[in-house]
mmCIF file of C-alpha atoms in Angstrom:
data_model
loop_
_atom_site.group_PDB
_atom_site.id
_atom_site.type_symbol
_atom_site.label_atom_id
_atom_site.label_comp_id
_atom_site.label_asym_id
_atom_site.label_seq_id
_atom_site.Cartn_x
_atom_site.Cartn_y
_atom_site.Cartn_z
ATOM 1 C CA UNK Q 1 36.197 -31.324 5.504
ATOM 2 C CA UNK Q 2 36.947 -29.144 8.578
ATOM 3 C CA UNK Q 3 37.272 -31.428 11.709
ATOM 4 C CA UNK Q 4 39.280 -30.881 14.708
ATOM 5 C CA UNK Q 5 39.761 -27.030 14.447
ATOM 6 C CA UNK Q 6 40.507 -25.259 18.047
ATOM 7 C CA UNK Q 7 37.746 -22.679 17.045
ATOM 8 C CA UNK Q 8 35.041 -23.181 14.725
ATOM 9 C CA UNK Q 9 34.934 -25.421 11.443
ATOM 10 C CA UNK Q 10 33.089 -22.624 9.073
ATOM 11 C CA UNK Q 11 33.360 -18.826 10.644
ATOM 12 C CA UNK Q 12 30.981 -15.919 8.615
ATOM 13 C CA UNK Q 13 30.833 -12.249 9.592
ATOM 14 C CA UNK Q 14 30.031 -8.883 8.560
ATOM 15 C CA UNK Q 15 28.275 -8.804 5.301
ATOM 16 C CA UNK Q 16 29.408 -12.105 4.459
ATOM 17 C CA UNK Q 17 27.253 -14.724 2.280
ATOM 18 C CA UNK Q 18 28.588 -17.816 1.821
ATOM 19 C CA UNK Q 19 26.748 -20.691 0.045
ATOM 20 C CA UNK Q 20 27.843 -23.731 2.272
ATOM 21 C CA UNK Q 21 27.031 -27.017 0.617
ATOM 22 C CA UNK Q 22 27.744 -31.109 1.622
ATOM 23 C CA UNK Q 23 30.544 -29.908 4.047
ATOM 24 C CA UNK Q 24 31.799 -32.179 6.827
ATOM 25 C CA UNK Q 25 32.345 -29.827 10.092
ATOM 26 C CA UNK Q 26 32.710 -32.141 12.931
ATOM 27 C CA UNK Q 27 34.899 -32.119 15.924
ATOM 28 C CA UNK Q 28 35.847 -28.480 16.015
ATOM 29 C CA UNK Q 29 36.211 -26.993 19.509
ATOM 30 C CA UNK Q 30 33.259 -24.591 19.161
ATOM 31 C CA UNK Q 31 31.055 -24.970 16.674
ATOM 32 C CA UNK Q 32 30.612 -26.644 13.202
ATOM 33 C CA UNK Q 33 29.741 -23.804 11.166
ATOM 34 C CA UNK Q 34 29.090 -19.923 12.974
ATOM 35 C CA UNK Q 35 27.439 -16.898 12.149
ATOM 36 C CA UNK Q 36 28.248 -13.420 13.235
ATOM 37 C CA UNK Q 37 27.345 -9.917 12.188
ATOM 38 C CA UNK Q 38 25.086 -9.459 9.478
ATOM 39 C CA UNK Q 39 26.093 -12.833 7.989
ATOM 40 C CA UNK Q 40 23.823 -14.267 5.452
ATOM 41 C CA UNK Q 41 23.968 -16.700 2.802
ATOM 42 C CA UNK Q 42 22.728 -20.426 2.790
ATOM 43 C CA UNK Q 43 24.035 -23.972 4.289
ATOM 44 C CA UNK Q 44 22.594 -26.974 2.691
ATOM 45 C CA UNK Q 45 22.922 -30.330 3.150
ATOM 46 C CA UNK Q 46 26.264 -29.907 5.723
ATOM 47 C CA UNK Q 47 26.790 -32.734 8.235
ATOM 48 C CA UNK Q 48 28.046 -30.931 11.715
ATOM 49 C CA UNK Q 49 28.925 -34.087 14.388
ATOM 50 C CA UNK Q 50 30.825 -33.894 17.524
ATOM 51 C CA UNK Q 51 31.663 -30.570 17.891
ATOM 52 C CA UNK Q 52 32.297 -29.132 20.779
ATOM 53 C CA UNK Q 53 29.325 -26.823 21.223
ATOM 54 C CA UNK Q 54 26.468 -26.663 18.487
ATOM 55 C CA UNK Q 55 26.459 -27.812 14.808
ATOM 56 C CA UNK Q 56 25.055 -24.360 13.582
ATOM 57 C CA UNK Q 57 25.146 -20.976 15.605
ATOM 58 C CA UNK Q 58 23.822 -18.063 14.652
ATOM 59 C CA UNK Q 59 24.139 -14.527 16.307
ATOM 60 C CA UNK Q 60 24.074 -10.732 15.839
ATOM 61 C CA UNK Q 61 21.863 -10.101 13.154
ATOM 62 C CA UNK Q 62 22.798 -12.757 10.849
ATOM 63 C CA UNK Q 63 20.463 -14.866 9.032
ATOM 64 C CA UNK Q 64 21.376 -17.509 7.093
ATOM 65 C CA UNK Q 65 19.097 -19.874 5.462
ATOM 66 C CA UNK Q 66 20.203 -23.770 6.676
ATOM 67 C CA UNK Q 67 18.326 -26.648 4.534
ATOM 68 C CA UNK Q 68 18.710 -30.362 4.844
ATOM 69 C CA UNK Q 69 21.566 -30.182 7.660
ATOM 70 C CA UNK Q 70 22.580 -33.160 9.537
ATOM 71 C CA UNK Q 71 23.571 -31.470 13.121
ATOM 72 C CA UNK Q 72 24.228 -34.858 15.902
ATOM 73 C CA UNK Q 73 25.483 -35.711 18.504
ATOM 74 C CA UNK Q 74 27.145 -32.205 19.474
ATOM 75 C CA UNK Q 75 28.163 -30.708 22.661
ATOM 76 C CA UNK Q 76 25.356 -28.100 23.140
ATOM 77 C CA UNK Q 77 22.609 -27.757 20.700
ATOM 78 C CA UNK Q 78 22.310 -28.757 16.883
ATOM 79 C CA UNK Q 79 21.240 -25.740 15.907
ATOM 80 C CA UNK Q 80 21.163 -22.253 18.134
ATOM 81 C CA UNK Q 81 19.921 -18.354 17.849
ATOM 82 C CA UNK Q 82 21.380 -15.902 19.657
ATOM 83 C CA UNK Q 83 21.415 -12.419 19.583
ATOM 84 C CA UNK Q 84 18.938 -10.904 17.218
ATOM 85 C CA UNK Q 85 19.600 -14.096 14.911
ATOM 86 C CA UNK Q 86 16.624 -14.767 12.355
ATOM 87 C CA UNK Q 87 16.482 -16.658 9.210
ATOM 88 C CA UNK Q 88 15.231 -20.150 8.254
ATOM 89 C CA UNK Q 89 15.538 -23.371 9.339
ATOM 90 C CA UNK Q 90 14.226 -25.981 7.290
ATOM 91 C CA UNK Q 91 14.138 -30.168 6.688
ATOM 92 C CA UNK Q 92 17.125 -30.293 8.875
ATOM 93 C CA UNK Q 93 17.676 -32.945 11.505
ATOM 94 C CA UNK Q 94 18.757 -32.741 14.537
ATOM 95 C CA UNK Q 95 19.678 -35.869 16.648
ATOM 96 C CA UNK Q 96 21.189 -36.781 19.840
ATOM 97 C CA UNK Q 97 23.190 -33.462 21.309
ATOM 98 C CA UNK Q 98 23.365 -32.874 24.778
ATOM 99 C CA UNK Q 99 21.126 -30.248 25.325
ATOM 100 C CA UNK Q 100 18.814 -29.479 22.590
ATOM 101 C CA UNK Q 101 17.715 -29.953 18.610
ATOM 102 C CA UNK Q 102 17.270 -26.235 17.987
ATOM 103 C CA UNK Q 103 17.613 -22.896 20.121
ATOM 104 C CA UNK Q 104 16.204 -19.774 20.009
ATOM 105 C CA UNK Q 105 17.510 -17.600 22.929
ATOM 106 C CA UNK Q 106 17.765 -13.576 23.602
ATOM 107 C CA UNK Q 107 15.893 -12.060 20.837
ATOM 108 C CA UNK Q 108 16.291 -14.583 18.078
ATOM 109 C CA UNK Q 109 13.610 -14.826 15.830
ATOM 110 C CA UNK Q 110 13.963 -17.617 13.040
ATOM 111 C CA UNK Q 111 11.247 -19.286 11.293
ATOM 112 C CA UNK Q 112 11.474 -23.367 11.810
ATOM 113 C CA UNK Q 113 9.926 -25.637 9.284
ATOM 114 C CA UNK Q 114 9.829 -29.163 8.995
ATOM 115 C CA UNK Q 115 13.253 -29.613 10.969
ATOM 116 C CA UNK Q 116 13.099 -33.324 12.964
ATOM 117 C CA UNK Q 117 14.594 -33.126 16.899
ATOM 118 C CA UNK Q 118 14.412 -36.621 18.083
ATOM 119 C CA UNK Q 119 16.584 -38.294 20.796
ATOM 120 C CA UNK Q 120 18.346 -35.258 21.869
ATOM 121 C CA UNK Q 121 19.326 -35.208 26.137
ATOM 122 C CA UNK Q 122 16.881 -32.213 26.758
ATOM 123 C CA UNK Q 123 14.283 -30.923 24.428
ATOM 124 C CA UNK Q 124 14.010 -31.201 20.982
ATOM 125 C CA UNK Q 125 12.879 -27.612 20.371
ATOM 126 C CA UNK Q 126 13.689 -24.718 22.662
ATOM 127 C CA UNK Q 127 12.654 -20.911 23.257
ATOM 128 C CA UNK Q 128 13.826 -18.440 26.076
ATOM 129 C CA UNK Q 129 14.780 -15.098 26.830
ATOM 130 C CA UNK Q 130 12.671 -12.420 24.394
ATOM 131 C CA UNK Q 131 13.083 -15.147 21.708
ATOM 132 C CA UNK Q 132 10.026 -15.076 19.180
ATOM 133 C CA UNK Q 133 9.592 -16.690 15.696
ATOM 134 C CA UNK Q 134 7.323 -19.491 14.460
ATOM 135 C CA UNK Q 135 7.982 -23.222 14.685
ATOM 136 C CA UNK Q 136 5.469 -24.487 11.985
ATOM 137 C CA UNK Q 137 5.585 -28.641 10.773
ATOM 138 C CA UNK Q 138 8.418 -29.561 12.861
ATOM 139 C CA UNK Q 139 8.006 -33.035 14.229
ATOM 140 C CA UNK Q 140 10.228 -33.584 18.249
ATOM 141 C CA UNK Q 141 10.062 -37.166 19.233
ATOM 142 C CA UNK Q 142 12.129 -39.281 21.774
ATOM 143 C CA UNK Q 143 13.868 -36.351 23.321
ATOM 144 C CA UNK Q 144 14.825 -37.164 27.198
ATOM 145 C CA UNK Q 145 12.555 -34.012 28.450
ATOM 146 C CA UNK Q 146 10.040 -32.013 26.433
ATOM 147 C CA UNK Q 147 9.458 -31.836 22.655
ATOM 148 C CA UNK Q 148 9.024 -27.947 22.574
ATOM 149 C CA UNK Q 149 10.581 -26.173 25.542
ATOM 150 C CA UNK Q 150 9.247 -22.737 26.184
ATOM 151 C CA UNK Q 151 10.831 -20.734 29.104
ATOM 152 C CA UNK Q 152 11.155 -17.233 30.535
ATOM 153 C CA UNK Q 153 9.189 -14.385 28.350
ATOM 154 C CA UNK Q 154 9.641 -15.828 24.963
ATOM 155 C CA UNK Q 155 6.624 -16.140 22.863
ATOM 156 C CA UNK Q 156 6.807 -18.092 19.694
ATOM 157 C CA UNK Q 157 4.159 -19.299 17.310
ATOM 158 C CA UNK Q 158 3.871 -23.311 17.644
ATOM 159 C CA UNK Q 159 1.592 -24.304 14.229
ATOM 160 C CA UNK Q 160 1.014 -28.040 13.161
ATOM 161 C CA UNK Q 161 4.216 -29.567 15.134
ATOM 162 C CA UNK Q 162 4.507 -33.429 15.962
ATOM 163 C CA UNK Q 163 5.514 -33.630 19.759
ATOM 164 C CA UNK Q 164 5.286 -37.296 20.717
ATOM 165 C CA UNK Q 165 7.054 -39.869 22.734
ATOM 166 C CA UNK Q 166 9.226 -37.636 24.606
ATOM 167 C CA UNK Q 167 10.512 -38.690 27.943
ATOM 168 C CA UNK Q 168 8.341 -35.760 30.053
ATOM 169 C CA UNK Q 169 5.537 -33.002 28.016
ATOM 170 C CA UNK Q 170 5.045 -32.448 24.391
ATOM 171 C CA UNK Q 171 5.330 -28.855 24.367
ATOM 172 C CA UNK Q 172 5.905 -27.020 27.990
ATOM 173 C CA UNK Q 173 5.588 -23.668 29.100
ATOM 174 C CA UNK Q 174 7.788 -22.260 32.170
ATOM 175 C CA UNK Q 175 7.788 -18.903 34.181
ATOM 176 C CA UNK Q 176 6.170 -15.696 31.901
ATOM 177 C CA UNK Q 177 6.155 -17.413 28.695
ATOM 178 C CA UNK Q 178 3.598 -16.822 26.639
ATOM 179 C CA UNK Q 179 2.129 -16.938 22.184
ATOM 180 C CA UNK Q 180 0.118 -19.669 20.714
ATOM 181 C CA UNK Q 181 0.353 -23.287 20.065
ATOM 182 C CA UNK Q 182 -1.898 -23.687 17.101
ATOM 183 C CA UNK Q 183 -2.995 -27.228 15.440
ATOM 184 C CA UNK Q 184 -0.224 -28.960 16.855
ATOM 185 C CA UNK Q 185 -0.270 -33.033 17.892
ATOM 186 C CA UNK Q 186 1.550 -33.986 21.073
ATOM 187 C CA UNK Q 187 1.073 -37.673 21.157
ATOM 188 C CA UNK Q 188 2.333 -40.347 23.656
ATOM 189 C CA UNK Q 189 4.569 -38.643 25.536
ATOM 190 C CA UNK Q 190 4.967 -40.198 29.290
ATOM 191 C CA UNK Q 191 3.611 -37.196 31.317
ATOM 192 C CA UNK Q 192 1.493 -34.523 29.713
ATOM 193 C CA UNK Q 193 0.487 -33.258 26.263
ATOM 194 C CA UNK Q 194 0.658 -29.404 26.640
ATOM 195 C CA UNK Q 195 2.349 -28.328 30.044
ATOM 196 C CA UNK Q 196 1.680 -24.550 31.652
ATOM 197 C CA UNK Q 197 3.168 -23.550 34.667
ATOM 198 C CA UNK Q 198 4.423 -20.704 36.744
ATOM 199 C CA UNK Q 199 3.429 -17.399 35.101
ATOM 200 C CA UNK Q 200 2.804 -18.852 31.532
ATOM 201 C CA UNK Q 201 -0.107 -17.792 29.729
ATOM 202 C CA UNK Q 202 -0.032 -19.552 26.454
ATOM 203 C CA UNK Q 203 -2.820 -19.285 23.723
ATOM 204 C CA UNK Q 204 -3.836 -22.781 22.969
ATOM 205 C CA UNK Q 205 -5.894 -23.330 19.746
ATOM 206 C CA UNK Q 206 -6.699 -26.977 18.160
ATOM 207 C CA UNK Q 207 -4.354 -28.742 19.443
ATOM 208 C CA UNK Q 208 -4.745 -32.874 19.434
ATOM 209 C CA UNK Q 209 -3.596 -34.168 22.786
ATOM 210 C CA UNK Q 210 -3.839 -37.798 22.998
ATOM 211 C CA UNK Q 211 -2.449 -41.141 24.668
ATOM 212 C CA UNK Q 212 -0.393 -39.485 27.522
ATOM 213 C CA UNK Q 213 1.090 -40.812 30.261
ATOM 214 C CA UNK Q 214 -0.803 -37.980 32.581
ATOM 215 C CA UNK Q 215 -3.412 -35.050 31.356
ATOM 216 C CA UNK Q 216 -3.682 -33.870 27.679
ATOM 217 C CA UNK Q 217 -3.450 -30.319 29.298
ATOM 218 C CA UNK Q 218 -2.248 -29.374 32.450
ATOM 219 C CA UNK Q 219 -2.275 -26.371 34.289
ATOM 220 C CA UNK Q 220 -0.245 -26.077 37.476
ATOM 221 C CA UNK Q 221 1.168 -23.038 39.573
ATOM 222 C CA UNK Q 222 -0.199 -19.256 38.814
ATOM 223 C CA UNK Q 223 -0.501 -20.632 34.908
ATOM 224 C CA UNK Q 224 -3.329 -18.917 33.035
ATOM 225 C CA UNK Q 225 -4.061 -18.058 29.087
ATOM 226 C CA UNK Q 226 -6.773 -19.333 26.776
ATOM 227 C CA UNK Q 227 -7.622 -23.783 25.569
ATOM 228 C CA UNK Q 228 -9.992 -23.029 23.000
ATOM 229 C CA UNK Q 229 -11.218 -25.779 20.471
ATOM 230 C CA UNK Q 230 -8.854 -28.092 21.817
ATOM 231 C CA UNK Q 231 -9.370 -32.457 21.345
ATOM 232 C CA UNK Q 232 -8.418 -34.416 24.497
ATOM 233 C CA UNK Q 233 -9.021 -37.819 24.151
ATOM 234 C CA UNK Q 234 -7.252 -41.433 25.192
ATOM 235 C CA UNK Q 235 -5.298 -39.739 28.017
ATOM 236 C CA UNK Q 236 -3.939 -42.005 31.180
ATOM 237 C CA UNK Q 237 -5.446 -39.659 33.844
ATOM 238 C CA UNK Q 238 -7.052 -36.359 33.038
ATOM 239 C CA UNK Q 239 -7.654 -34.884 29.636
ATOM 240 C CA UNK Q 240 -7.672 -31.436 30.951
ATOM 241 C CA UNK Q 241 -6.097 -30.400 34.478
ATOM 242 C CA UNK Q 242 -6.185 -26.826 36.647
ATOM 243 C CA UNK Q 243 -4.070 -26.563 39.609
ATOM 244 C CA UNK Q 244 -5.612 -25.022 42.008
ATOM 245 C CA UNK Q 245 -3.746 -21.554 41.502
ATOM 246 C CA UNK Q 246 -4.130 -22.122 38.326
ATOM 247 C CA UNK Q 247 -6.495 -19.974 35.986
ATOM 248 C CA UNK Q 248 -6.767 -20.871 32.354
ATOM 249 C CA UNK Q 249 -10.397 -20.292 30.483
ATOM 250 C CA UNK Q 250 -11.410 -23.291 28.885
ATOM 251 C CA UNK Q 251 -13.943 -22.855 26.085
ATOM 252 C CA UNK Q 252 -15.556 -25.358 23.627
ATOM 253 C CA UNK Q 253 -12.598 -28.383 24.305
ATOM 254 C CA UNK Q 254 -13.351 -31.736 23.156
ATOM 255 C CA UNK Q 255 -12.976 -34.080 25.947
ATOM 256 C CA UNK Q 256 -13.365 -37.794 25.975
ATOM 257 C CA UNK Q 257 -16.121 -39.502 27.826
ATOM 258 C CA UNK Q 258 -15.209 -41.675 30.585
ATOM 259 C CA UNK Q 259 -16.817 -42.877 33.886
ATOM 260 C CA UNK Q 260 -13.683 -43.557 36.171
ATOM 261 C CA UNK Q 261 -12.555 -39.959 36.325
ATOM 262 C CA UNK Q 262 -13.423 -36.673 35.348
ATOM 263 C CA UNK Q 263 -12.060 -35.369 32.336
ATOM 264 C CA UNK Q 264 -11.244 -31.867 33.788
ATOM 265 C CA UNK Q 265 -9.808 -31.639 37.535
ATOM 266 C CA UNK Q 266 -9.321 -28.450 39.674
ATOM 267 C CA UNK Q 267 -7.019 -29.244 42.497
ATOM 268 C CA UNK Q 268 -8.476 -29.080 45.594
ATOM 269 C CA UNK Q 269 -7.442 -28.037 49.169
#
């Protein structure tokens, strides 16, 4: 048990490779359990509450392996990449922190599996910076913004997420963001299913939008990139929206048939 610490809970640097297992961290001043260096090694099944910043940080070129981690109700993120941070993030879950479930930031580059982000104050999943990686299985539900987050000229790999009943869009792209969103479901979620705006240019293959509060997919701003194969369906105004600066191509979508609207709007005027 390491709680109330005026630095971190768990520190590893250098070449260091700890196996970290059913460890309490919470309440530390920075973080519940850090990575530096070329720190390696694997947490499993650690419970990081209430610390001041995240639950698990990683930076440098570390890259640990972090299974089955319980990371709430911290001051920053549950779990966040910095640096050239990599590694693997997998089952853990990630619950009510102030900003978001998982980070990836500068030129991070983890692989996220199966990790659940619900009820966290911004996004359940996040990108920016040069961040890359691929956030496969992951389900982000109930967060008080977006599911997945996508911002500045990251460009991560979205496959077979859950993004549903978050407060705003299921996955979002902002400014030059960019990489694919593959197979994913963004369900429910009170405004739209897949967001693009600014300079985004997302790649966005068989995804299921359905049962949003606005469009399935919306374009807005200079947005562009590719909705190919995509199923719209059961959405509360459009299934598929283009701003009128906005310019995506659309081939071979599925939209729903309806006769109060049409499915796909271009902004006018």
């Amino acid at each position: 048990t390491c709680r109330g610490n005026k630095g971190r809970g768990i520190y590893a640097d250098g070449q260091s490779q700890p196996v970290l297992e059913e460890n309490l961290c919470e309440g530390n001043t920075w973080s519940g359990i850090s990575y530096y260096g070329n720190a390696s090694g694997k947490a499993w099944k650690n419970a990081c509450r209430g610390n001041g910043l995240h639950g698990i940080y990683a930076d440098g070129q570390s890259q640990p392996v972090l299974e089955e981690n319980l990371c709430e109700e911290n001051g920053d993120c549950g779990i966040a990449y910095f640096g050239s941070a990599s590694g693997t993030s997998r089952r853990n879950t990630c619950r009510g922190n102030k900003r978001y479930g998982v980070y990836a930031g500068e030129r991070a580059q983890p692989v996220l599996e199966e990790n659940l982000c619900e009820e966290n104050d911004w996004s359940g999943i996040a990108c920016e910076g040069s961040a890359r990686g691929t956030s496969r299985r992951n389900t982000c539900r109930g967060n008080k913004v977006h599911g997945v987050w996508v911002g500045e000229r990251a460009k991560p790999v979205l496959e077979e997420n859950v993004c549903e009943g978050n407060v705003d869009c299921g996955i979002a792209y902002f400014r030059s963001a960019s990489g694919k969103a593959r197979k994913n479901t963004c369900r429910g979620n009170k405004l739209h299913g897949i967001y693009a705006g600014e300079q985004s240019q997302p790649v966005l293959e068989e995804n299921l939008c359905e049962e949003n509060g606005d469009s399935g997919i919306a374009y807005f701003r200079s947005a562009s990139g590719k909705a190919w194969r995509n199923t719209c369906r059961g959405n509360k105004n459009y299934d598929i929206y283009v701003g009128k600066s906005a310019s995506p191509s659309l081939q071979e979508n599925s939209l729903e048939k309806r006769s109060d609207k049409n499915t796909a709007k271009q902004e006018s005027g």
